[in-house]
PDB file of N, CA, C and O in Angstrom:
ATOM      1  N   MET A 246     -15.770  11.322  -2.255  1.00  0.00           N
ATOM      2  CA  MET A 246     -14.986  12.288  -1.520  1.00  0.00           C
ATOM      3  C   MET A 246     -13.529  11.794  -1.452  1.00  0.00           C
ATOM      4  O   MET A 246     -13.283  10.669  -1.053  1.00  0.00           O
ATOM      5  N   PRO A 247     -12.576  12.613  -1.835  1.00  0.00           N
ATOM      6  CA  PRO A 247     -11.179  12.190  -1.796  1.00  0.00           C
ATOM      7  C   PRO A 247     -10.687  11.991  -0.356  1.00  0.00           C
ATOM      8  O   PRO A 247     -11.164  12.629   0.574  1.00  0.00           O
ATOM      9  N   ILE A 248      -9.727  11.102  -0.221  1.00  0.00           N
ATOM     10  CA  ILE A 248      -9.147  10.811   1.092  1.00  0.00           C
ATOM     11  C   ILE A 248      -8.187  11.929   1.475  1.00  0.00           C
ATOM     12  O   ILE A 248      -7.421  12.402   0.646  1.00  0.00           O
ATOM     13  N   GLU A 249      -8.230  12.327   2.730  1.00  0.00           N
ATOM     14  CA  GLU A 249      -7.261  13.288   3.248  1.00  0.00           C
ATOM     15  C   GLU A 249      -6.096  12.493   3.819  1.00  0.00           C
ATOM     16  O   GLU A 249      -6.187  11.912   4.895  1.00  0.00           O
ATOM     17  N   TRP A 250      -5.005  12.449   3.040  1.00  0.00           N
ATOM     18  CA  TRP A 250      -3.833  11.669   3.416  1.00  0.00           C
ATOM     19  C   TRP A 250      -2.958  12.430   4.396  1.00  0.00           C
ATOM     20  O   TRP A 250      -2.907  13.652   4.372  1.00  0.00           O
ATOM     21  N   PRO A 251      -2.201  11.692   5.223  1.00  0.00           N
ATOM     22  CA  PRO A 251      -1.149  12.332   6.026  1.00  0.00           C
ATOM     23  C   PRO A 251      -0.069  12.873   5.083  1.00  0.00           C
ATOM     24  O   PRO A 251      -0.128  12.669   3.869  1.00  0.00           O
ATOM     25  N   THR A 252       0.948  13.490   5.648  1.00  0.00           N
ATOM     26  CA  THR A 252       2.015  14.089   4.830  1.00  0.00           C
ATOM     27  C   THR A 252       2.640  13.088   3.871  1.00  0.00           C
ATOM     28  O   THR A 252       3.039  13.452   2.771  1.00  0.00           O
ATOM     29  N   TRP A 253       2.692  11.824   4.245  1.00  0.00           N
ATOM     30  CA  TRP A 253       3.338  10.817   3.397  1.00  0.00           C
ATOM     31  C   TRP A 253       2.497  10.405   2.193  1.00  0.00           C
ATOM     32  O   TRP A 253       2.970   9.670   1.335  1.00  0.00           O
ATOM     33  N   GLY A 254       1.317  10.894   2.076  1.00  0.00           N
ATOM     34  CA  GLY A 254       0.441  10.503   0.977  1.00  0.00           C
ATOM     35  C   GLY A 254       0.953  10.870  -0.407  1.00  0.00           C
ATOM     36  O   GLY A 254       0.590  10.234  -1.396  1.00  0.00           O
ATOM     37  N   ASP A 255       1.809  11.884  -0.497  1.00  0.00           N
ATOM     38  CA  ASP A 255       2.338  12.327  -1.792  1.00  0.00           C
ATOM     39  C   ASP A 255       3.803  11.956  -2.001  1.00  0.00           C
ATOM     40  O   ASP A 255       4.406  12.371  -2.984  1.00  0.00           O
ATOM     41  N   TRP A 256       4.380  11.214  -1.083  1.00  0.00           N
ATOM     42  CA  TRP A 256       5.796  10.880  -1.192  1.00  0.00           C
ATOM     43  C   TRP A 256       6.047   9.850  -2.294  1.00  0.00           C
ATOM     44  O   TRP A 256       5.141   9.109  -2.685  1.00  0.00           O
ATOM     45  N   GLU A 257       7.287   9.806  -2.758  1.00  0.00           N
ATOM     46  CA  GLU A 257       7.698   8.778  -3.719  1.00  0.00           C
ATOM     47  C   GLU A 257       7.582   7.409  -3.051  1.00  0.00           C
ATOM     48  O   GLU A 257       7.734   7.273  -1.844  1.00  0.00           O
ATOM     49  N   LEU A 258       7.334   6.393  -3.874  1.00  0.00           N
ATOM     50  CA  LEU A 258       7.216   5.029  -3.360  1.00  0.00           C
ATOM     51  C   LEU A 258       8.556   4.311  -3.439  1.00  0.00           C
ATOM     52  O   LEU A 258       9.324   4.524  -4.377  1.00  0.00           O
ATOM     53  N   GLU A 259       8.773   3.454  -2.466  1.00  0.00           N
ATOM     54  CA  GLU A 259       9.892   2.515  -2.497  1.00  0.00           C
ATOM     55  C   GLU A 259       9.281   1.135  -2.299  1.00  0.00           C
ATOM     56  O   GLU A 259       8.552   0.919  -1.333  1.00  0.00           O
ATOM     57  N   LEU A 260       9.551   0.222  -3.218  1.00  0.00           N
ATOM     58  CA  LEU A 260       8.974  -1.118  -3.148  1.00  0.00           C
ATOM     59  C   LEU A 260       9.936  -2.036  -2.414  1.00  0.00           C
ATOM     60  O   LEU A 260      11.088  -2.180  -2.815  1.00  0.00           O
ATOM     61  N   SER A 261       9.462  -2.669  -1.352  1.00  0.00           N
ATOM     62  CA  SER A 261      10.315  -3.557  -0.555  1.00  0.00           C
ATOM     63  C   SER A 261      10.644  -4.821  -1.339  1.00  0.00           C
ATOM     64  O   SER A 261       9.924  -5.216  -2.267  1.00  0.00           O
ATOM     65  N   SER A 262      11.716  -5.483  -0.942  1.00  0.00           N
ATOM     66  CA  SER A 262      12.092  -6.746  -1.600  1.00  0.00           C
ATOM     67  C   SER A 262      11.006  -7.797  -1.376  1.00  0.00           C
ATOM     68  O   SER A 262      10.724  -8.603  -2.254  1.00  0.00           O
ATOM     69  N   HIS A 263      10.378  -7.769  -0.215  1.00  0.00           N
ATOM     70  CA  HIS A 263       9.271  -8.701   0.057  1.00  0.00           C
ATOM     71  C   HIS A 263       8.133  -8.488  -0.938  1.00  0.00           C
ATOM     72  O   HIS A 263       7.603  -9.447  -1.506  1.00  0.00           O
ATOM     73  N   LEU A 264       7.762  -7.244  -1.141  1.00  0.00           N
ATOM     74  CA  LEU A 264       6.694  -6.925  -2.084  1.00  0.00           C
ATOM     75  C   LEU A 264       7.059  -7.402  -3.489  1.00  0.00           C
ATOM     76  O   LEU A 264       6.244  -8.035  -4.167  1.00  0.00           O
ATOM     77  N   LEU A 265       8.265  -7.129  -3.921  1.00  0.00           N
ATOM     78  CA  LEU A 265       8.688  -7.515  -5.270  1.00  0.00           C
ATOM     79  C   LEU A 265       8.608  -9.028  -5.463  1.00  0.00           C
ATOM     80  O   LEU A 265       8.228  -9.506  -6.535  1.00  0.00           O
ATOM     81  N   LYS A 266       8.917  -9.799  -4.432  1.00  0.00           N
ATOM     82  CA  LYS A 266       8.820 -11.261  -4.514  1.00  0.00           C
ATOM     83  C   LYS A 266       7.375 -11.719  -4.639  1.00  0.00           C
ATOM     84  O   LYS A 266       7.100 -12.737  -5.271  1.00  0.00           O
ATOM     85  N   ARG A 267       6.471 -10.998  -4.012  1.00  0.00           N
ATOM     86  CA  ARG A 267       5.060 -11.423  -3.967  1.00  0.00           C
ATOM     87  C   ARG A 267       4.227 -10.954  -5.162  1.00  0.00           C
ATOM     88  O   ARG A 267       3.153 -11.497  -5.408  1.00  0.00           O
ATOM     89  N   MET A 268       4.696  -9.968  -5.892  1.00  0.00           N
ATOM     90  CA  MET A 268       3.879  -9.380  -6.956  1.00  0.00           C
ATOM     91  C   MET A 268       3.463 -10.405  -8.008  1.00  0.00           C
ATOM     92  O   MET A 268       2.286 -10.468  -8.382  1.00  0.00           O
ATOM     93  N   ALA A 269       4.384 -11.211  -8.487  1.00  0.00           N
ATOM     94  CA  ALA A 269       4.057 -12.186  -9.533  1.00  0.00           C
ATOM     95  C   ALA A 269       3.075 -13.233  -9.025  1.00  0.00           C
ATOM     96  O   ALA A 269       2.085 -13.537  -9.694  1.00  0.00           O
ATOM     97  N   GLU A 270       3.334 -13.764  -7.836  1.00  0.00           N
ATOM     98  CA  GLU A 270       2.448 -14.820  -7.329  1.00  0.00           C
ATOM     99  C   GLU A 270       1.054 -14.300  -6.994  1.00  0.00           C
ATOM    100  O   GLU A 270       0.086 -15.050  -7.037  1.00  0.00           O
ATOM    101  N   ARG A 271       0.944 -13.011  -6.701  1.00  0.00           N
ATOM    102  CA  ARG A 271      -0.362 -12.421  -6.390  1.00  0.00           C
ATOM    103  C   ARG A 271      -0.970 -11.711  -7.601  1.00  0.00           C
ATOM    104  O   ARG A 271      -2.009 -11.075  -7.486  1.00  0.00           O
ATOM    105  N   GLU A 272      -0.293 -11.826  -8.721  1.00  0.00           N
ATOM    106  CA  GLU A 272      -0.789 -11.367 -10.023  1.00  0.00           C
ATOM    107  C   GLU A 272      -1.118  -9.880 -10.071  1.00  0.00           C
ATOM    108  O   GLU A 272      -2.216  -9.479 -10.438  1.00  0.00           O
ATOM    109  N   PHE A 273      -0.122  -9.066  -9.680  1.00  0.00           N
ATOM    110  CA  PHE A 273      -0.239  -7.630  -9.888  1.00  0.00           C
ATOM    111  C   PHE A 273       1.156  -7.087 -10.150  1.00  0.00           C
ATOM    112  O   PHE A 273       2.156  -7.743  -9.892  1.00  0.00           O
ATOM    113  N   ASN A 274       1.198  -5.881 -10.707  1.00  0.00           N
ATOM    114  CA  ASN A 274       2.485  -5.264 -11.028  1.00  0.00           C
ATOM    115  C   ASN A 274       2.521  -3.853 -10.430  1.00  0.00           C
ATOM    116  O   ASN A 274       1.582  -3.428  -9.751  1.00  0.00           O
ATOM    117  N   GLU A 275       3.603  -3.130 -10.706  1.00  0.00           N
ATOM    118  CA  GLU A 275       3.753  -1.795 -10.119  1.00  0.00           C
ATOM    119  C   GLU A 275       2.670  -0.839 -10.598  1.00  0.00           C
ATOM    120  O   GLU A 275       2.181  -0.007  -9.826  1.00  0.00           O
ATOM    121  N   VAL A 276       2.275  -0.956 -11.839  1.00  0.00           N
ATOM    122  CA  VAL A 276       1.199  -0.088 -12.357  1.00  0.00           C
ATOM    123  C   VAL A 276      -0.106  -0.378 -11.606  1.00  0.00           C
ATOM    124  O   VAL A 276      -0.806   0.548 -11.187  1.00  0.00           O
ATOM    125  N   ASP A 277      -0.404  -1.673 -11.414  1.00  0.00           N
ATOM    126  CA  ASP A 277      -1.598  -2.038 -10.638  1.00  0.00           C
ATOM    127  C   ASP A 277      -1.524  -1.469  -9.222  1.00  0.00           C
ATOM    128  O   ASP A 277      -2.509  -0.935  -8.703  1.00  0.00           O
ATOM    129  N   LEU A 278      -0.356  -1.594  -8.594  1.00  0.00           N
ATOM    130  CA  LEU A 278      -0.165  -1.099  -7.239  1.00  0.00           C
ATOM    131  C   LEU A 278      -0.407   0.408  -7.166  1.00  0.00           C
ATOM    132  O   LEU A 278      -1.121   0.889  -6.289  1.00  0.00           O
ATOM    133  N   ARG A 279       0.178   1.135  -8.088  1.00  0.00           N
ATOM    134  CA  ARG A 279      -0.003   2.596  -8.090  1.00  0.00           C
ATOM    135  C   ARG A 279      -1.471   2.961  -8.304  1.00  0.00           C
ATOM    136  O   ARG A 279      -1.985   3.898  -7.700  1.00  0.00           O
ATOM    137  N   GLN A 280      -2.166   2.205  -9.138  1.00  0.00           N
ATOM    138  CA  GLN A 280      -3.589   2.458  -9.365  1.00  0.00           C
ATOM    139  C   GLN A 280      -4.388   2.151  -8.092  1.00  0.00           C
ATOM    140  O   GLN A 280      -5.303   2.899  -7.725  1.00  0.00           O
ATOM    141  N   MET A 281      -4.030   1.072  -7.403  1.00  0.00           N
ATOM    142  CA  MET A 281      -4.717   0.746  -6.146  1.00  0.00           C
ATOM    143  C   MET A 281      -4.528   1.866  -5.129  1.00  0.00           C
ATOM    144  O   MET A 281      -5.474   2.240  -4.422  1.00  0.00           O
ATOM    145  N   LEU A 282      -3.307   2.400  -5.045  1.00  0.00           N
ATOM    146  CA  LEU A 282      -3.051   3.485  -4.099  1.00  0.00           C
ATOM    147  C   LEU A 282      -3.802   4.752  -4.492  1.00  0.00           C
ATOM    148  O   LEU A 282      -4.347   5.455  -3.640  1.00  0.00           O
ATOM    149  N   GLN A 283      -3.851   5.035  -5.774  1.00  0.00           N
ATOM    150  CA  GLN A 283      -4.554   6.227  -6.256  1.00  0.00           C
ATOM    151  C   GLN A 283      -6.053   6.129  -5.978  1.00  0.00           C
ATOM    152  O   GLN A 283      -6.705   7.131  -5.696  1.00  0.00           O
ATOM    153  N   ASN A 284      -6.594   4.923  -6.057  1.00  0.00           N
ATOM    154  CA  ASN A 284      -8.036   4.713  -5.868  1.00  0.00           C
ATOM    155  C   ASN A 284      -8.366   4.125  -4.500  1.00  0.00           C
ATOM    156  O   ASN A 284      -9.379   3.455  -4.348  1.00  0.00           O
ATOM    157  N   ALA A 285      -7.515   4.375  -3.513  1.00  0.00           N
ATOM    158  CA  ALA A 285      -7.696   3.801  -2.177  1.00  0.00           C
ATOM    159  C   ALA A 285      -9.057   4.160  -1.583  1.00  0.00           C
ATOM    160  O   ALA A 285      -9.592   5.243  -1.830  1.00  0.00           O
ATOM    161  N   LEU A 286      -9.570   3.239  -0.791  1.00  0.00           N
ATOM    162  CA  LEU A 286     -10.851   3.430  -0.116  1.00  0.00           C
ATOM    163  C   LEU A 286     -10.676   4.049   1.268  1.00  0.00           C
ATOM    164  O   LEU A 286     -11.599   4.641   1.808  1.00  0.00           O
ATOM    165  N   GLY A 287      -9.487   3.879   1.836  1.00  0.00           N
ATOM    166  CA  GLY A 287      -9.215   4.409   3.164  1.00  0.00           C
ATOM    167  C   GLY A 287      -7.946   3.820   3.722  1.00  0.00           C
ATOM    168  O   GLY A 287      -7.301   2.996   3.089  1.00  0.00           O
ATOM    169  N   PHE A 288      -7.595   4.241   4.925  1.00  0.00           N
ATOM    170  CA  PHE A 288      -6.397   3.723   5.575  1.00  0.00           C
ATOM    171  C   PHE A 288      -6.579   3.756   7.081  1.00  0.00           C
ATOM    172  O   PHE A 288      -7.420   4.494   7.597  1.00  0.00           O
ATOM    173  N   LEU A 289      -5.817   2.923   7.770  1.00  0.00           N
ATOM    174  CA  LEU A 289      -5.846   2.885   9.223  1.00  0.00           C
ATOM    175  C   LEU A 289      -4.498   2.406   9.733  1.00  0.00           C
ATOM    176  O   LEU A 289      -3.723   1.814   8.988  1.00  0.00           O
ATOM    177  N   ALA A 290      -4.227   2.668  10.995  1.00  0.00           N
ATOM    178  CA  ALA A 290      -2.971   2.240  11.597  1.00  0.00           C
ATOM    179  C   ALA A 290      -2.904   0.720  11.618  1.00  0.00           C
ATOM    180  O   ALA A 290      -3.903   0.041  11.880  1.00  0.00           O
ATOM    181  N   ASP A 291      -1.727   0.183  11.319  1.00  0.00           N
ATOM    182  CA  ASP A 291      -1.497  -1.260  11.354  1.00  0.00           C
ATOM    183  C   ASP A 291      -1.245  -1.687  12.799  1.00  0.00           C
ATOM    184  O   ASP A 291      -0.984  -0.859  13.669  1.00  0.00           O
ATOM    185  N   VAL A 292      -1.273  -2.991  13.041  1.00  0.00           N
ATOM    186  CA  VAL A 292      -0.952  -3.498  14.376  1.00  0.00           C
ATOM    187  C   VAL A 292       0.523  -3.280  14.695  1.00  0.00           C
ATOM    188  O   VAL A 292       0.891  -3.159  15.858  1.00  0.00           O
ATOM    189  N   GLU A 293       1.378  -3.236  13.667  1.00  0.00           N
ATOM    190  CA  GLU A 293       2.787  -2.953  13.879  1.00  0.00           C
ATOM    191  C   GLU A 293       3.003  -1.443  13.864  1.00  0.00           C
ATOM    192  O   GLU A 293       2.685  -0.768  12.878  1.00  0.00           O
ATOM    193  N   GLU A 294       3.537  -0.925  14.944  1.00  0.00           N
ATOM    194  CA  GLU A 294       3.714   0.512  15.097  1.00  0.00           C
ATOM    195  C   GLU A 294       4.535   1.092  13.945  1.00  0.00           C
ATOM    196  O   GLU A 294       5.539   0.518  13.517  1.00  0.00           O
ATOM    197  N   GLY A 295       4.075   2.238  13.435  1.00  0.00           N
ATOM    198  CA  GLY A 295       4.778   2.916  12.347  1.00  0.00           C
ATOM    199  C   GLY A 295       4.326   2.505  10.965  1.00  0.00           C
ATOM    200  O   GLY A 295       4.764   3.069   9.972  1.00  0.00           O
ATOM    201  N   ARG A 296       3.463   1.507  10.894  1.00  0.00           N
ATOM    202  CA  ARG A 296       2.950   1.041   9.599  1.00  0.00           C
ATOM    203  C   ARG A 296       1.470   1.363   9.477  1.00  0.00           C
ATOM    204  O   ARG A 296       0.766   1.531  10.475  1.00  0.00           O
ATOM    205  N   TRP A 297       1.020   1.417   8.232  1.00  0.00           N
ATOM    206  CA  TRP A 297      -0.377   1.722   7.925  1.00  0.00           C
ATOM    207  C   TRP A 297      -0.927   0.684   6.964  1.00  0.00           C
ATOM    208  O   TRP A 297      -0.190   0.137   6.144  1.00  0.00           O
ATOM    209  N   VAL A 298      -2.220   0.446   7.046  1.00  0.00           N
ATOM    210  CA  VAL A 298      -2.931  -0.443   6.129  1.00  0.00           C
ATOM    211  C   VAL A 298      -3.793   0.433   5.237  1.00  0.00           C
ATOM    212  O   VAL A 298      -4.636   1.186   5.731  1.00  0.00           O
ATOM    213  N   ILE A 299      -3.567   0.337   3.941  1.00  0.00           N
ATOM    214  CA  ILE A 299      -4.386   1.061   2.970  1.00  0.00           C
ATOM    215  C   ILE A 299      -5.333   0.050   2.337  1.00  0.00           C
ATOM    216  O   ILE A 299      -4.901  -1.007   1.864  1.00  0.00           O
ATOM    217  N   ARG A 300      -6.604   0.355   2.346  1.00  0.00           N
ATOM    218  CA  ARG A 300      -7.619  -0.518   1.743  1.00  0.00           C
ATOM    219  C   ARG A 300      -7.901  -0.043   0.333  1.00  0.00           C
ATOM    220  O   ARG A 300      -8.063   1.152   0.095  1.00  0.00           O
ATOM    221  N   SER A 301      -7.977  -0.990  -0.593  1.00  0.00           N
ATOM    222  CA  SER A 301      -8.262  -0.635  -1.981  1.00  0.00           C
ATOM    223  C   SER A 301      -8.941  -1.809  -2.664  1.00  0.00           C
ATOM    224  O   SER A 301      -9.249  -2.819  -2.026  1.00  0.00           O
ATOM    225  N   LYS A 302      -9.156  -1.658  -3.977  1.00  0.00           N
ATOM    226  CA  LYS A 302      -9.728  -2.740  -4.782  1.00  0.00           C
ATOM    227  C   LYS A 302      -8.831  -2.995  -5.978  1.00  0.00           C
ATOM    228  O   LYS A 302      -8.213  -2.079  -6.516  1.00  0.00           O
ATOM    229  N   HIS A 303      -8.777  -4.260  -6.366  1.00  0.00           N
ATOM    230  CA  HIS A 303      -8.041  -4.682  -7.564  1.00  0.00           C
ATOM    231  C   HIS A 303      -8.749  -5.910  -8.097  1.00  0.00           C
ATOM    232  O   HIS A 303      -9.006  -6.861  -7.342  1.00  0.00           O
ATOM    233  N   LYS A 304      -9.086  -5.871  -9.367  1.00  0.00           N
ATOM    234  CA  LYS A 304      -9.798  -6.986 -10.011  1.00  0.00           C
ATOM    235  C   LYS A 304     -11.034  -7.395  -9.216  1.00  0.00           C
ATOM    236  O   LYS A 304     -11.270  -8.556  -8.947  1.00  0.00           O
ATOM    237  N   ARG A 305     -11.790  -6.377  -8.802  1.00  0.00           N
ATOM    238  CA  ARG A 305     -13.079  -6.552  -8.121  1.00  0.00           C
ATOM    239  C   ARG A 305     -12.971  -7.246  -6.768  1.00  0.00           C
ATOM    240  O   ARG A 305     -13.943  -7.810  -6.273  1.00  0.00           O
ATOM    241  N   ARG A 306     -11.772  -7.200  -6.171  1.00  0.00           N
ATOM    242  CA  ARG A 306     -11.570  -7.751  -4.823  1.00  0.00           C
ATOM    243  C   ARG A 306     -10.986  -6.662  -3.930  1.00  0.00           C
ATOM    244  O   ARG A 306     -10.278  -5.789  -4.401  1.00  0.00           O
ATOM    245  N   LEU A 307     -11.257  -6.787  -2.644  1.00  0.00           N
ATOM    246  CA  LEU A 307     -10.634  -5.880  -1.684  1.00  0.00           C
ATOM    247  C   LEU A 307      -9.193  -6.306  -1.447  1.00  0.00           C
ATOM    248  O   LEU A 307      -8.888  -7.502  -1.388  1.00  0.00           O
ATOM    249  N   TRP A 308      -8.316  -5.322  -1.319  1.00  0.00           N
ATOM    250  CA  TRP A 308      -6.898  -5.555  -1.065  1.00  0.00           C
ATOM    251  C   TRP A 308      -6.449  -4.726   0.114  1.00  0.00           C
ATOM    252  O   TRP A 308      -7.032  -3.676   0.421  1.00  0.00           O
ATOM    253  N   LYS A 309      -5.377  -5.188   0.766  1.00  0.00           N
ATOM    254  CA  LYS A 309      -4.709  -4.435   1.819  1.00  0.00           C
ATOM    255  C   LYS A 309      -3.281  -4.187   1.365  1.00  0.00           C
ATOM    256  O   LYS A 309      -2.603  -5.105   0.894  1.00  0.00           O
ATOM    257  N   ILE A 310      -2.855  -2.961   1.501  1.00  0.00           N
ATOM    258  CA  ILE A 310      -1.500  -2.561   1.139  1.00  0.00           C
ATOM    259  C   ILE A 310      -0.858  -2.040   2.425  1.00  0.00           C
ATOM    260  O   ILE A 310      -1.373  -1.105   3.036  1.00  0.00           O
ATOM    261  N   ILE A 311       0.232  -2.666   2.830  1.00  0.00           N
ATOM    262  CA  ILE A 311       0.916  -2.270   4.054  1.00  0.00           C
ATOM    263  C   ILE A 311       2.056  -1.336   3.688  1.00  0.00           C
ATOM    264  O   ILE A 311       2.907  -1.680   2.858  1.00  0.00           O
ATOM    265  N   VAL A 312       2.046  -0.154   4.287  1.00  0.00           N
ATOM    266  CA  VAL A 312       3.069   0.853   3.991  1.00  0.00           C
ATOM    267  C   VAL A 312       3.732   1.314   5.287  1.00  0.00           C
ATOM    268  O   VAL A 312       3.134   1.249   6.366  1.00  0.00           O
ATOM    269  N   GLU A 313       4.971   1.784   5.141  1.00  0.00           N
ATOM    270  CA  GLU A 313       5.721   2.311   6.276  1.00  0.00           C
ATOM    271  C   GLU A 313       6.406   3.602   5.839  1.00  0.00           C
ATOM    272  O   GLU A 313       7.347   3.564   5.041  1.00  0.00           O
ATOM    273  N   PRO A 314       5.928   4.741   6.318  1.00  0.00           N
ATOM    274  CA  PRO A 314       6.563   6.013   5.959  1.00  0.00           C
ATOM    275  C   PRO A 314       7.976   6.105   6.528  1.00  0.00           C
ATOM    276  O   PRO A 314       8.191   5.776   7.696  1.00  0.00           O
ATOM    277  N   ASP A 315       8.908   6.529   5.703  1.00  0.00           N
ATOM    278  CA  ASP A 315      10.277   6.815   6.145  1.00  0.00           C
ATOM    279  C   ASP A 315      10.377   8.334   6.195  1.00  0.00           C
ATOM    280  O   ASP A 315      10.587   8.986   5.170  1.00  0.00           O
ATOM    281  N   TYR A 316      10.193   8.891   7.383  1.00  0.00           N
ATOM    282  CA  TYR A 316      10.119  10.344   7.546  1.00  0.00           C
ATOM    283  C   TYR A 316      11.446  11.039   7.274  1.00  0.00           C
ATOM    284  O   TYR A 316      11.455  12.179   6.827  1.00  0.00           O
ATOM    285  N   GLU A 317      12.558  10.357   7.540  1.00  0.00           N
ATOM    286  CA  GLU A 317      13.868  10.964   7.278  1.00  0.00           C
ATOM    287  C   GLU A 317      14.091  11.202   5.794  1.00  0.00           C
ATOM    288  O   GLU A 317      14.556  12.250   5.386  1.00  0.00           O
ATOM    289  N   ARG A 318      13.764  10.195   4.992  1.00  0.00           N
ATOM    290  CA  ARG A 318      13.997  10.287   3.547  1.00  0.00           C
ATOM    291  C   ARG A 318      12.773  10.782   2.783  1.00  0.00           C
ATOM    292  O   ARG A 318      12.839  10.990   1.578  1.00  0.00           O
ATOM    293  N   GLU A 319      11.632  10.904   3.476  1.00  0.00           N
ATOM    294  CA  GLU A 319      10.359  11.282   2.856  1.00  0.00           C
ATOM    295  C   GLU A 319      10.029  10.354   1.692  1.00  0.00           C
ATOM    296  O   GLU A 319       9.756  10.775   0.562  1.00  0.00           O
ATOM    297  N   VAL A 320      10.047   9.055   2.008  1.00  0.00           N
ATOM    298  CA  VAL A 320       9.724   7.994   1.065  1.00  0.00           C
ATOM    299  C   VAL A 320       8.687   7.091   1.731  1.00  0.00           C
ATOM    300  O   VAL A 320       8.773   6.826   2.928  1.00  0.00           O
ATOM    301  N   LEU A 321       7.714   6.636   0.959  1.00  0.00           N
ATOM    302  CA  LEU A 321       6.716   5.707   1.471  1.00  0.00           C
ATOM    303  C   LEU A 321       7.103   4.305   1.019  1.00  0.00           C
ATOM    304  O   LEU A 321       7.051   3.988  -0.167  1.00  0.00           O
ATOM    305  N   VAL A 322       7.518   3.479   1.976  1.00  0.00           N
ATOM    306  CA  VAL A 322       7.932   2.108   1.671  1.00  0.00           C
ATOM    307  C   VAL A 322       6.687   1.232   1.632  1.00  0.00           C
ATOM    308  O   VAL A 322       5.927   1.168   2.602  1.00  0.00           O
ATOM    309  N   VAL A 323       6.475   0.563   0.499  1.00  0.00           N
ATOM    310  CA  VAL A 323       5.369  -0.381   0.385  1.00  0.00           C
ATOM    311  C   VAL A 323       5.917  -1.738   0.807  1.00  0.00           C
ATOM    312  O   VAL A 323       6.767  -2.321   0.125  1.00  0.00           O
ATOM    313  N   VAL A 324       5.456  -2.212   1.956  1.00  0.00           N
ATOM    314  CA  VAL A 324       5.980  -3.437   2.546  1.00  0.00           C
ATOM    315  C   VAL A 324       5.421  -4.657   1.843  1.00  0.00           C
ATOM    316  O   VAL A 324       6.148  -5.577   1.464  1.00  0.00           O
ATOM    317  N   THR A 325       4.095  -4.689   1.649  1.00  0.00           N
ATOM    318  CA  THR A 325       3.443  -5.808   0.974  1.00  0.00           C
ATOM    319  C   THR A 325       2.036  -5.393   0.554  1.00  0.00           C
ATOM    320  O   THR A 325       1.533  -4.344   0.961  1.00  0.00           O
ATOM    321  N   ALA A 326       1.426  -6.224  -0.255  1.00  0.00           N
ATOM    322  CA  ALA A 326       0.029  -6.019  -0.674  1.00  0.00           C
ATOM    323  C   ALA A 326      -0.567  -7.399  -0.914  1.00  0.00           C
ATOM    324  O   ALA A 326       0.093  -8.289  -1.455  1.00  0.00           O
ATOM    325  N   PHE A 327      -1.830  -7.560  -0.485  1.00  0.00           N
ATOM    326  CA  PHE A 327      -2.450  -8.870  -0.612  1.00  0.00           C
ATOM    327  C   PHE A 327      -3.970  -8.726  -0.636  1.00  0.00           C
ATOM    328  O   PHE A 327      -4.515  -7.759  -0.097  1.00  0.00           O
ATOM    329  N   PRO A 328      -4.651  -9.713  -1.246  1.00  0.00           N
ATOM    330  CA  PRO A 328      -6.117  -9.690  -1.212  1.00  0.00           C
ATOM    331  C   PRO A 328      -6.599  -9.843   0.221  1.00  0.00           C
ATOM    332  O   PRO A 328      -6.053 -10.649   0.982  1.00  0.00           O
ATOM    333  N   ALA A 329      -7.564  -9.052   0.591  1.00  0.00           N
ATOM    334  CA  ALA A 329      -8.116  -9.112   1.945  1.00  0.00           C
ATOM    335  C   ALA A 329      -9.110 -10.262   2.015  1.00  0.00           C
ATOM    336  O   ALA A 329      -9.947 -10.420   1.134  1.00  0.00           O
ATOM    337  N   SER A 330      -9.007 -11.078   3.048  1.00  0.00           N
ATOM    338  CA  SER A 330      -9.953 -12.171   3.215  1.00  0.00           C
ATOM    339  C   SER A 330     -10.926 -11.828   4.317  1.00  0.00           C
ATOM    340  O   SER A 330     -10.526 -11.357   5.381  1.00  0.00           O
ATOM    341  N   GLY A 331     -12.178 -12.033   4.048  1.00  0.00           N
ATOM    342  CA  GLY A 331     -13.206 -11.801   5.049  1.00  0.00           C
ATOM    343  C   GLY A 331     -13.536 -10.359   5.334  1.00  0.00           C
ATOM    344  O   GLY A 331     -14.251 -10.065   6.270  1.00  0.00           O
ATOM    345  N   ASP A 332     -12.998  -9.414   4.549  1.00  0.00           N
ATOM    346  CA  ASP A 332     -13.293  -7.988   4.763  1.00  0.00           C
ATOM    347  C   ASP A 332     -14.405  -7.524   3.855  1.00  0.00           C
ATOM    348  O   ASP A 332     -14.556  -7.909   2.770  1.00  0.00           O
TER     349      ASP A 332
END
């Protein structure tokens, strides 16, 4: 069953500088990230207000992708992405 995303689910992505620094060390690229978002398992509110955690899989592991919708510009900022531990 496809996920019913909020309005920001179809917005253009903006990759944060933090995310860009972490991509190489965590062994994924923008294509991998877009595929993880397309194949997301679900999402929930983050502990930091205004941010969301998207759950997905990459290389047979669970991942968390932290996003922050920018409602003024209608852009979804991808803050970071990392393998989920213990989930």
